[in-house]
Amino acid sequence: MPESIALEERQRHTARPLDPNNPLEVVAPGTTFETVSEQISSIVLTRKTPLFWWCTFGFGLFLFVVFGISIAYLLAKGIGIWGVQIPVAWAFAITNFVWWIGIGHAGTLISAFLLLMNQGWRNSINRFAEAMTIFAVMCAGMFPLFHLGRAWIFYWILPYPNTMTAQPNFRSPLVWDVFAVSTYFTISVLFWYIGMIPDLGTLRDRAAGGFKKGFYGVLAFGWRGSSHHWRLHQTACLLLAGIATPLVLSVHTVVSFDFTIAILPGWHSTIFPPYFVAGAIYSGFAMVLVLGLPLRAVYGLHNLITVRHLNNCGKLMLVTGLFLAYTYLIEPFTAWYSGNDFEMYTVHNRAVGPHAWSYWLVILLNVVIPQALWFYKVRTRVVPLFTVSMVVLVGMWVERFMIIVTALDRDFLPSSWSNFVATFWDNAMFWGSIGMFIVLFMLFVRFLPMIPMAEVRELLPFSKPGGGTEK
Amino acid sequence: MNEAGVYGMVAEFGDATTLVEAATAIKQQGYRQMEAYTPYPIKDLHEIIPGSNFVPPIVLVGGLIGAATAWGMEYYIAAIDYPINVGGRPLYSWPMFIPILFELTVLFAGVFAFFGTLALCGFPRPHFPLFNLPEFSGATSNRFFLCIERGDLLYDSESTASFLQSLNPIGVWEVEDI
């Protein structure tokens, strides 16, 4: 009876907590409460650390040492070791800052915004995406800090009673940035940690004993999964998600204000906040995939990070990439429509000036190549998706560089024009920050649960009362 | 076992369905001091086992304190303590105060949410009496427990145990309060 089979099939699908029209599972069949707990906690507690981990960690550590040397040399010599001068006083450091902080935004988007939207599929990827956010913000924070020149008196930018009787100017976007980035970092850490407490409880209870049990026991604060605690925990997570969602938009908006409040042609534009936020989420999803795809392969997480996740991340990249393409179109249009010579010259300088390579590279890497994401086969296959993600990460870095340098190097007065050439230390500091990111991320993967076990359990079909049993 | 040194009577159930059924039955029997321990949140339990939830007001208060702090700080510094005259523009330039106002509202609300939740949960409390039960370590992985606490007026070692046995549990244990 084909009709009854079809009905049965439909009922089987509608009994699931997910979109019944989507044939792709968010958690592979055969996953139970016990297998999730064992699979994730064994990575931390019992399994041998894979060679991949040691190689990546070692590579990251090497670059991290380069970072340390760069900072030491910078503190000894001053920022003259970089290629910055007047008028290009912002170059690699601010590019790196904007790039790193943008990468963080996808993590918050996944953990907060998709939680509010009740998107169950985000459950299995939100933990490492949120960790990515925290480490990316840490890397980002390094650059404005050391760009200050005298980094040891960075606290002068904070309002506090001091013997100089001076105070920060609250009308400056650079001061807003200090508040925005430090708030973003704090909220990200708190949100990440509170979400992790139940999983730390799992690790405590599964640890064989001794030091590990004590270590995770202290971190778990005594979590025991009582229904009263779950109620408070769920409310807190939802409220944190609710405040983190506007926060993530505000942070990159404030970052874009660093540029757009200035009167410089090429910066002074109202499209900058959405332009920056779209680019941030674009590069962030690319980083989620660049991190998630190798983890999935090395740790065998195919049942938790499924084809559906890859497909969804690919779609979100495509959408934010199209936002970005729109702003690329609107920028020259606005310049032309304004009738302002300086605005039009900036567009001209970007397209054919000394840094024209960066402009055309941005168009190629951020607009042309990612159109491959229209294809299902690109979005769901590991190698093409990883390649496109890497392309986007590079493209977004070049975009930040292009925005900053091509606006600064040729401003109003030709007599003050100059060019920017990166030095060895510019590059060392950039690659060093990647090392710092890799080291922190690898330590996270080794010592903390990278997939939220409790939230994955909620996705299983038998998790709801009346949903049957796993046994 | 002497009832004085007892934390409560714990029963384990096989899945969320039987757990929720058992919790309903226990409530109908008249027990009030009951708590469920599950490896993931089960929304149905929140109705059966009611409890206070002061997280939202704490977050609201935190946000309001953050907003007031930001506004007061910005007004005091920009208009009174360190006025900067920029071409005669107003010192109380409130539109420029909004970004920091927003950030500090979020910061305070988030910090209050985190520490408020920890405080309401009674954390940190690394040890808990139920941890004495070896089976209970499964409560954070794949096992479902209900506990009737000794403070309940109906609590009685024998009758409570036999009542829990009637709910078809996997096991029933009386746990010491250490």
XYZ file of C-alpha atoms in Angstrom:
649
model
C 0.000 0.000 0.000
C 2.086 2.963 -1.176
C -0.278 5.532 0.361
C -0.018 4.123 3.859
C 3.751 3.857 3.502
C 3.903 7.501 2.493
C 1.751 8.439 5.491
C 3.908 6.396 7.800
C 6.992 8.004 6.370
C 5.527 11.443 6.892
C 4.594 10.675 10.474
C 8.043 9.335 11.129
C 9.493 12.607 9.938
C 7.030 14.872 11.701
C 7.800 13.152 14.980
C 11.276 14.627 14.755
C 12.027 18.010 16.281
C 13.355 19.374 12.991
C 12.118 20.640 9.688
C 10.296 17.625 8.233
C 10.929 18.724 4.656
C 14.673 18.575 5.057
C 16.054 15.141 4.384
C 19.292 16.019 6.121
C 19.587 15.097 9.767
C 21.001 17.482 12.325
C 22.173 14.560 14.445
C 22.895 11.260 12.750
C 20.649 8.271 13.569
C 22.081 5.933 16.176
C 23.205 8.771 18.436
C 22.026 8.299 22.026
C 22.529 10.183 25.285
C 25.315 7.815 26.187
C 27.115 7.899 22.839
C 27.122 11.710 22.795
C 28.482 11.862 26.328
C 31.129 9.248 25.602
C 32.113 10.640 22.214
C 32.718 14.182 23.430
C 34.057 13.572 26.910
C 36.451 10.874 25.744
C 38.222 13.441 23.555
C 39.069 15.337 26.710
C 39.356 12.547 29.248
C 40.562 9.283 27.780
C 41.451 9.311 24.101
C 45.056 9.676 23.046
C 45.768 13.174 21.768
C 45.952 12.795 17.977
C 49.050 13.620 15.963
C 47.025 16.297 14.185
C 46.640 18.107 17.487
C 50.357 18.041 18.245
C 51.300 19.217 14.748
C 48.789 22.063 14.748
C 49.631 23.065 18.284
C 53.335 23.009 17.478
C 52.826 25.144 14.395
C 50.700 27.564 16.412
C 53.265 27.673 19.185
C 56.003 28.544 16.701
C 53.967 31.477 15.384
C 53.051 32.438 18.937
C 56.755 32.732 19.750
C 57.114 34.943 16.670
C 54.296 37.052 18.105
C 56.092 37.365 21.422
C 59.331 38.392 19.725
C 57.462 40.945 17.580
C 55.870 42.468 20.647
C 59.129 42.564 22.556
C 60.896 44.261 19.658
C 57.967 46.641 19.202
C 58.025 47.662 22.845
C 61.775 48.196 22.661
C 61.803 50.175 19.408
C 58.340 51.704 19.026
C 55.889 51.459 16.152
C 58.466 52.853 13.723
C 59.372 49.211 13.018
C 56.097 48.994 11.091
C 55.483 50.567 7.698
C 53.085 53.157 9.124
C 53.785 56.859 8.692
C 51.738 59.984 7.962
C 49.248 59.923 6.265
C 48.974 56.094 6.421
C 49.063 55.964 10.216
C 46.709 52.968 10.349
C 47.616 49.959 8.315
C 48.250 46.332 9.293
C 47.465 46.710 12.970
C 44.001 48.151 12.456
C 43.361 45.809 9.519
C 44.153 42.873 11.777
C 42.005 44.297 14.542
C 38.947 44.709 12.327
C 39.509 41.329 10.682
C 39.891 39.399 13.918
C 36.968 41.004 15.668
C 34.793 40.396 12.632
C 35.686 36.706 12.716
C 34.388 36.548 16.248
C 30.962 37.749 15.229
C 29.784 34.522 13.635
C 30.358 32.721 16.924
C 28.005 35.042 18.764
C 25.557 34.933 15.902
C 25.441 31.134 16.099
C 25.286 30.935 19.865
C 22.911 33.857 20.510
C 20.908 34.848 17.469
C 20.206 31.316 16.272
C 19.206 30.354 19.833
C 16.613 33.130 19.852
C 15.409 31.927 16.461
C 15.042 28.395 17.892
C 17.372 26.901 15.276
C 18.156 23.516 16.761
C 20.980 22.804 14.347
C 23.176 25.433 15.974
C 23.359 23.344 19.170
C 26.185 21.104 18.075
C 28.433 23.841 16.682
C 27.843 26.711 19.078
C 30.478 25.801 21.663
C 33.530 25.877 19.422
C 32.117 28.825 17.498
C 31.817 30.740 20.757
C 35.364 29.715 21.724
C 36.483 31.010 18.329
C 34.811 34.327 19.198
C 36.638 34.670 22.483
C 40.048 33.869 21.033
C 39.459 36.061 17.984
C 38.545 39.002 20.230
C 41.684 38.379 22.273
C 43.794 38.491 19.093
C 41.913 41.590 17.950
C 42.523 43.377 21.240
C 46.283 42.957 20.895
C 46.522 45.282 17.898
C 45.001 48.548 19.124
C 46.787 47.898 22.399
C 50.233 47.727 20.823
C 49.391 50.328 18.209
C 49.172 52.799 21.089
C 52.945 52.853 21.038
C 53.212 53.078 24.787
C 51.084 50.037 25.524
C 51.997 50.047 29.193
C 49.873 53.144 29.791
C 46.843 51.871 27.875
C 44.700 52.489 30.959
C 44.854 56.216 30.259
C 41.961 55.634 27.893
C 39.742 54.495 30.769
C 37.851 56.986 32.927
C 39.366 56.975 36.390
C 40.394 59.705 38.839
C 44.002 60.504 38.073
C 46.687 63.010 39.015
C 46.682 64.457 35.474
C 43.017 65.437 36.064
C 42.394 64.387 32.445
C 39.464 62.264 31.262
C 38.572 60.441 28.031
C 36.423 62.210 25.458
C 33.145 60.311 25.239
C 32.422 61.872 21.860
C 35.253 59.842 20.291
C 34.511 56.523 18.571
C 37.917 55.294 19.706
C 36.709 55.527 23.304
C 33.436 53.830 22.335
C 35.534 51.045 20.879
C 37.260 50.389 24.192
C 33.889 49.924 25.866
C 32.407 47.937 22.980
C 35.266 45.457 22.642
C 35.787 44.914 26.362
C 32.046 44.411 26.875
C 31.935 42.028 23.934
C 34.795 39.992 25.336
C 33.288 39.839 28.825
C 29.807 38.875 27.653
C 31.206 36.260 25.262
C 33.212 34.636 28.043
C 30.262 34.619 30.459
C 27.838 33.254 27.874
C 30.311 30.598 26.809
C 31.050 29.566 30.364
C 27.487 29.429 31.616
C 26.563 27.248 28.633
C 29.478 24.955 29.429
C 28.683 24.350 33.122
C 26.416 21.292 32.499
C 29.074 19.745 30.246
C 31.765 20.395 32.831
C 29.514 18.468 35.224
C 29.471 15.595 32.743
C 33.261 15.664 32.523
C 33.534 15.686 36.326
C 31.223 12.687 36.603
C 32.980 10.743 33.853
C 36.528 11.481 34.964
C 38.226 8.448 36.445
C 39.189 10.348 39.573
C 42.046 12.241 41.085
C 43.237 15.443 39.521
C 40.886 15.438 36.514
C 37.820 14.939 38.666
C 38.906 17.742 40.966
C 39.757 20.054 38.067
C 36.418 19.668 36.303
C 34.631 19.507 39.656
C 35.869 22.980 40.515
C 35.007 24.309 37.048
C 31.498 22.782 37.177
C 30.667 24.636 40.432
C 28.712 21.580 41.626
C 26.341 21.207 38.682
C 23.991 18.234 39.125
C 21.272 18.806 36.548
C 18.441 19.527 38.964
C 15.296 20.821 37.330
C 15.454 24.030 39.386
C 18.981 24.676 38.131
C 17.979 23.889 34.575
C 15.165 26.417 34.795
C 17.550 29.168 35.983
C 20.203 28.095 33.505
C 17.830 28.120 30.546
C 16.500 31.558 31.495
C 19.996 32.958 31.916
C 21.129 31.550 28.555
C 18.105 32.978 26.804
C 18.554 36.405 28.376
C 22.265 36.428 27.622
C 21.417 35.496 24.039
C 18.928 38.342 23.960
C 21.483 40.917 25.029
C 24.348 39.400 23.029
C 22.446 39.662 19.749
C 22.197 43.483 19.664
C 25.660 43.594 21.239
C 27.266 41.779 18.324
C 25.695 44.237 15.900
C 26.763 47.174 18.031
C 30.375 46.068 18.276
C 31.125 46.078 14.581
C 28.992 49.183 14.176
C 31.223 50.951 16.673
C 34.280 49.556 14.885
C 32.953 51.031 11.648
C 32.387 54.357 13.465
C 36.165 54.482 14.005
C 36.286 55.132 10.284
C 33.045 56.699 9.318
C 33.040 59.471 11.963
C 36.234 60.744 10.320
C 35.653 63.025 7.325
C 38.010 61.101 5.072
C 36.649 60.245 1.588
C 36.177 56.493 1.398
C 35.444 56.279 5.118
C 32.827 58.959 5.717
C 29.774 56.964 4.662
C 26.528 55.893 6.309
C 26.699 52.442 4.734
C 29.676 51.503 6.889
C 27.878 49.913 9.883
C 25.887 47.331 7.849
C 28.850 46.964 5.483
C 31.146 46.057 8.381
C 28.663 43.812 10.167
C 27.895 41.822 7.000
C 31.604 41.398 6.301
C 32.213 40.373 9.895
C 29.620 37.605 9.840
C 30.818 36.539 6.395
C 34.398 36.040 7.542
C 33.194 34.523 10.820
C 31.242 31.766 9.125
C 34.257 31.113 6.936
C 36.361 30.684 10.077
C 33.732 28.416 11.672
C 34.072 26.137 8.650
C 37.851 26.374 8.504
C 37.956 25.213 12.138
C 34.977 22.872 12.075
C 35.819 20.820 8.986
C 39.225 19.583 10.222
C 37.860 18.931 13.733
C 35.017 16.942 12.230
C 37.420 14.804 10.225
C 40.067 14.313 12.918
C 37.724 13.609 15.833
C 35.087 11.760 13.792
C 32.266 14.183 14.555
C 30.356 13.463 11.352
C 27.318 12.372 13.333
C 27.109 15.722 15.148
C 28.423 18.157 12.548
C 26.362 16.811 9.696
C 25.975 17.739 6.056
C 23.072 19.905 7.131
C 25.416 22.102 9.197
C 27.775 22.524 6.282
C 24.876 23.362 4.001
C 23.444 25.934 6.416
C 26.793 27.609 7.079
C 27.390 27.734 3.333
C 24.010 29.381 2.791
C 24.650 31.959 5.504
C 28.014 32.741 3.926
C 26.353 33.171 0.582
C 23.735 35.551 2.006
C 26.187 37.738 3.923
C 28.499 37.672 0.910
C 25.684 39.057 -1.217
C 25.075 41.847 1.338
C 28.725 42.657 0.955
C 28.560 42.591 -2.842
C 25.698 45.072 -2.623
C 27.770 47.494 -0.554
C 30.630 47.130 -3.041
C 28.188 48.281 -5.707
C 26.695 51.101 -3.659
C 30.037 52.633 -2.649
C 31.041 53.810 -6.142
C 27.440 54.753 -6.884
C 27.271 56.992 -3.800
C 30.599 58.560 -4.705
C 29.369 59.314 -8.234
C 25.946 60.476 -7.053
C 27.455 62.825 -4.450
C 29.255 64.723 -7.193
C 32.116 65.172 -4.748
C 35.525 65.195 -6.436
C 37.338 63.718 -3.468
C 34.857 60.860 -3.082
C 35.071 60.061 -6.779
C 38.848 60.198 -6.682
C 38.910 57.634 -3.864
C 36.919 55.216 -5.996
C 39.224 55.905 -8.915
C 42.292 55.433 -6.715
C 40.963 52.120 -5.422
C 40.356 50.781 -8.914
C 43.554 51.946 -10.653
C 45.814 53.405 -7.956
C 48.927 51.855 -6.391
C 46.802 49.445 -4.343
C 44.462 48.501 -7.191
C 45.555 44.889 -6.716
C 43.813 44.877 -3.348
C 40.561 46.216 -4.769
C 40.366 43.665 -7.564
C 41.486 40.879 -5.266
C 38.621 41.747 -2.938
C 36.123 41.584 -5.792
C 37.553 38.245 -6.906
C 37.829 36.636 -3.475
C 34.724 38.019 -1.793
C 32.281 38.305 -4.657
C 33.237 36.156 -7.638
C 34.616 32.919 -6.169
C 32.043 32.553 -3.327
C 29.261 32.446 -5.937
C 30.205 28.762 -6.077
C 28.170 28.477 -2.874
C 25.007 28.604 -4.944
C 25.707 24.954 -5.723
C 24.535 22.316 -3.281
C 27.541 20.181 -4.125
C 29.926 22.942 -3.106
C 28.082 23.647 0.149
C 28.003 20.002 1.223
C 31.441 18.772 0.232
C 34.368 19.238 2.511
C 37.158 20.222 0.126
C 35.291 22.843 -1.959
C 33.650 24.322 1.125
C 36.955 24.544 2.968
C 38.574 26.148 -0.069
C 35.851 28.773 -0.442
C 36.065 29.520 3.292
C 39.810 30.091 3.075
C 39.264 32.310 0.049
C 36.738 34.385 2.008
C 39.051 34.712 5.010
C 41.853 36.005 2.802
C 39.421 38.193 0.881
C 38.055 39.773 4.031
C 41.536 40.568 5.302
C 42.402 42.215 2.007
C 39.117 44.119 2.118
C 39.905 45.620 5.537
C 43.380 46.502 4.259
C 41.933 48.085 1.122
C 39.390 50.175 3.062
C 42.011 51.497 5.435
C 45.032 52.054 3.237
C 43.472 53.293 0.004
C 41.480 55.915 1.900
C 44.493 57.139 3.852
C 47.258 57.172 1.276
C 45.602 59.706 -1.045
C 43.415 62.118 0.863
C 42.563 65.757 0.070
C 45.982 67.297 -0.524
C 48.255 65.688 -3.109
C 51.243 67.186 -1.290
C 50.561 64.911 1.665
C 50.093 61.740 -0.385
C 52.210 58.800 0.414
C 52.342 55.072 -0.039
C 52.301 52.212 2.414
C 54.783 49.368 2.297
C 54.509 46.608 4.891
C 57.681 45.691 6.766
C 58.827 42.334 8.093
C 57.461 43.219 11.538
C 54.044 44.090 10.137
C 53.841 40.572 8.762
C 55.402 38.951 11.818
C 52.818 40.523 14.094
C 49.947 39.408 11.857
C 51.095 35.813 11.527
C 52.001 35.806 15.192
C 48.426 36.632 16.113
C 47.296 33.633 14.067
C 49.693 31.575 16.173
C 48.126 32.890 19.349
C 44.698 31.974 18.027
C 45.785 28.441 17.085
C 47.425 27.830 20.461
C 44.372 28.994 22.403
C 41.964 27.094 20.186
C 43.955 23.874 20.367
C 44.109 24.098 24.160
C 40.337 24.545 24.175
C 39.857 21.485 21.969
C 42.103 19.419 24.219
C 40.774 20.426 27.633
C 37.159 21.521 27.251
C 34.094 19.917 25.641
C 34.003 21.345 22.108
C 30.460 20.148 21.392
C 27.722 21.020 23.917
C 26.633 17.570 25.051
C 23.536 18.684 26.967
C 22.245 20.694 24.023
C 22.817 17.814 21.604
C 20.880 15.501 23.930
C 17.926 17.873 23.627
C 17.943 17.324 19.855
C 17.554 13.562 20.105
C 14.074 12.302 19.209
C 13.558 10.489 22.536
C 14.551 13.478 24.652
C 10.993 14.779 25.062
C 8.482 13.038 27.352
C 6.429 10.758 25.132
C 9.309 10.502 22.664
C 10.068 6.896 23.504
C 13.232 5.526 25.009
C 16.794 5.120 23.834
C 17.209 1.808 25.635
C 19.569 3.823 58.579
C 18.785 6.607 61.026
C 16.451 9.093 59.343
C 18.261 12.052 60.879
C 21.366 11.561 58.747
C 19.431 11.135 55.522
C 19.208 13.566 52.610
C 16.368 11.887 50.805
C 15.046 8.967 48.798
C 16.264 8.715 45.221
C 14.654 6.746 42.403
C 16.065 6.236 38.926
C 13.867 6.069 35.835
C 14.586 4.814 32.359
C 13.694 7.805 30.229
C 12.059 11.215 30.158
C 8.575 9.763 29.695
C 8.588 7.566 32.801
C 10.364 10.295 34.768
C 7.642 12.840 34.049
C 4.913 10.264 34.789
C 6.562 9.373 38.085
C 6.996 13.037 39.045
C 3.300 13.626 38.380
C 2.344 10.609 40.488
C 4.599 11.712 43.361
C 3.038 15.145 43.316
C -0.467 13.690 43.315
C 0.496 11.564 46.307
C 1.056 14.821 48.200
C 4.845 15.094 48.260
C 6.118 18.656 47.834
C 9.867 18.594 48.438
C 10.878 16.831 45.287
C 13.641 17.491 42.790
C 14.434 15.905 39.430
C 17.981 15.429 38.100
C 18.291 15.042 34.350
C 21.106 15.195 31.798
C 19.314 17.909 29.799
C 16.455 20.325 30.545
C 12.932 18.842 30.420
C 10.374 21.607 30.188
C 7.418 19.521 31.495
C 9.176 19.184 34.848
C 9.072 22.928 35.403
C 5.298 22.761 35.807
C 5.310 19.648 37.976
C 8.121 20.879 40.221
C 7.490 24.603 40.554
C 10.238 26.904 41.710
C 11.197 30.531 41.845
C 13.006 32.148 38.957
C 14.451 35.526 39.835
C 16.898 35.628 36.928
C 14.851 38.066 34.765
C 14.427 40.764 37.460
C 18.120 40.454 38.368
C 19.084 41.018 34.740
C 16.704 43.965 34.488
C 18.164 45.591 37.582
C 21.676 44.967 36.258
C 20.816 46.595 32.951
C 19.266 49.616 34.633
C 22.267 50.043 36.919
C 24.532 49.807 33.864
C 22.548 52.436 31.983
C 22.480 54.779 34.968
C 26.195 54.295 35.575
C 27.053 55.054 31.958
C 24.833 58.109 31.727
C 25.986 59.507 35.073
C 29.654 58.897 34.276
C 29.452 60.424 30.823
C 27.476 63.440 31.970
C 29.734 64.079 34.939
C 32.976 63.723 33.009
C 31.945 65.441 29.775
C 29.940 68.308 31.253
C 31.309 68.917 34.766
C 34.659 67.311 35.518
C 36.495 67.709 32.216
C 34.510 69.954 29.866
C 35.952 70.285 26.359
C 34.679 73.275 24.436
C 34.542 72.293 20.760
C 33.519 75.434 18.874
C 30.833 76.217 21.437
C 28.983 72.949 20.968
C 26.935 71.731 23.929
C 28.838 69.899 26.636
C 25.875 67.627 27.306
C 26.018 66.068 23.822
C 23.774 63.145 24.670
C 23.536 61.483 21.224
C 27.259 60.810 21.436
C 26.757 59.138 24.815
C 24.477 56.417 23.445
C 27.078 53.857 22.326
C 28.732 53.641 25.749
C 25.327 53.731 27.424
C 24.310 50.708 25.395
C 27.556 48.830 26.022
C 27.486 49.328 29.774
C 23.808 48.353 29.930
C 24.671 45.073 28.223
C 27.804 44.575 30.314
C 26.039 45.030 33.641
C 22.998 42.987 32.567
C 25.280 40.136 31.453
C 27.441 40.171 34.573
C 24.318 40.232 36.754
C 22.831 37.369 34.710
C 25.922 35.221 35.168
C 26.634 35.822 38.833
C 22.948 36.094 39.716
C 22.304 32.655 38.229
C 25.274 31.180 40.070
C 24.031 32.672 43.335
C 20.458 31.460 42.813
C 21.783 27.968 42.053
C 23.814 28.078 45.266
C 27.058 27.735 43.313
C 29.838 27.075 43.833
C 28.941 24.018 45.836
C 31.415 21.359 44.698
C 29.955 18.636 46.892
C 26.323 17.634 47.101
C 24.838 14.779 49.204
C 23.502 12.912 46.173
C 27.066 12.573 44.849
C 27.421 9.870 47.533
C 25.320 7.599 45.362
C 27.633 6.017 42.759
C 24.784 5.661 40.234
C 24.122 9.392 40.430
C 27.166 10.209 38.304
C 24.993 9.204 35.343
C 22.657 12.146 35.994
C 24.894 14.313 33.817
C 25.139 11.723 31.023
C 22.110 9.512 30.384
C 20.282 8.697 33.637
C 17.148 10.259 35.098
C 16.615 10.642 38.843
C 13.915 11.878 41.181
C 14.622 12.675 44.807
C 12.070 13.111 47.592
C 13.844 15.102 50.261
C 13.709 14.185 53.930
C 12.267 17.569 54.861
C 8.984 16.577 53.206
C 6.151 16.156 55.717
C 5.146 12.812 54.200
C 8.699 11.458 54.216
C 9.030 8.079 55.822
C 11.824 5.632 55.015
C 9.569 2.665 54.495
C 6.381 4.071 53.004
C 8.219 6.471 50.661
C 10.464 3.643 49.458
C 7.563 1.317 48.775
C 5.654 4.105 47.032
C 8.623 4.855 44.767
C 9.002 1.133 44.071
C 5.419 1.116 42.800
C 6.324 3.662 40.078
C 8.375 1.118 38.165
C 11.832 2.663 38.730
C 15.189 1.151 37.806
C 16.303 1.477 41.413
C 15.493 3.201 44.714
C 18.112 4.326 47.221
C 18.101 6.241 50.458
C 21.020 8.694 50.371
C 22.952 9.943 53.379
C 23.358 13.631 54.030
C 27.118 14.004 54.266
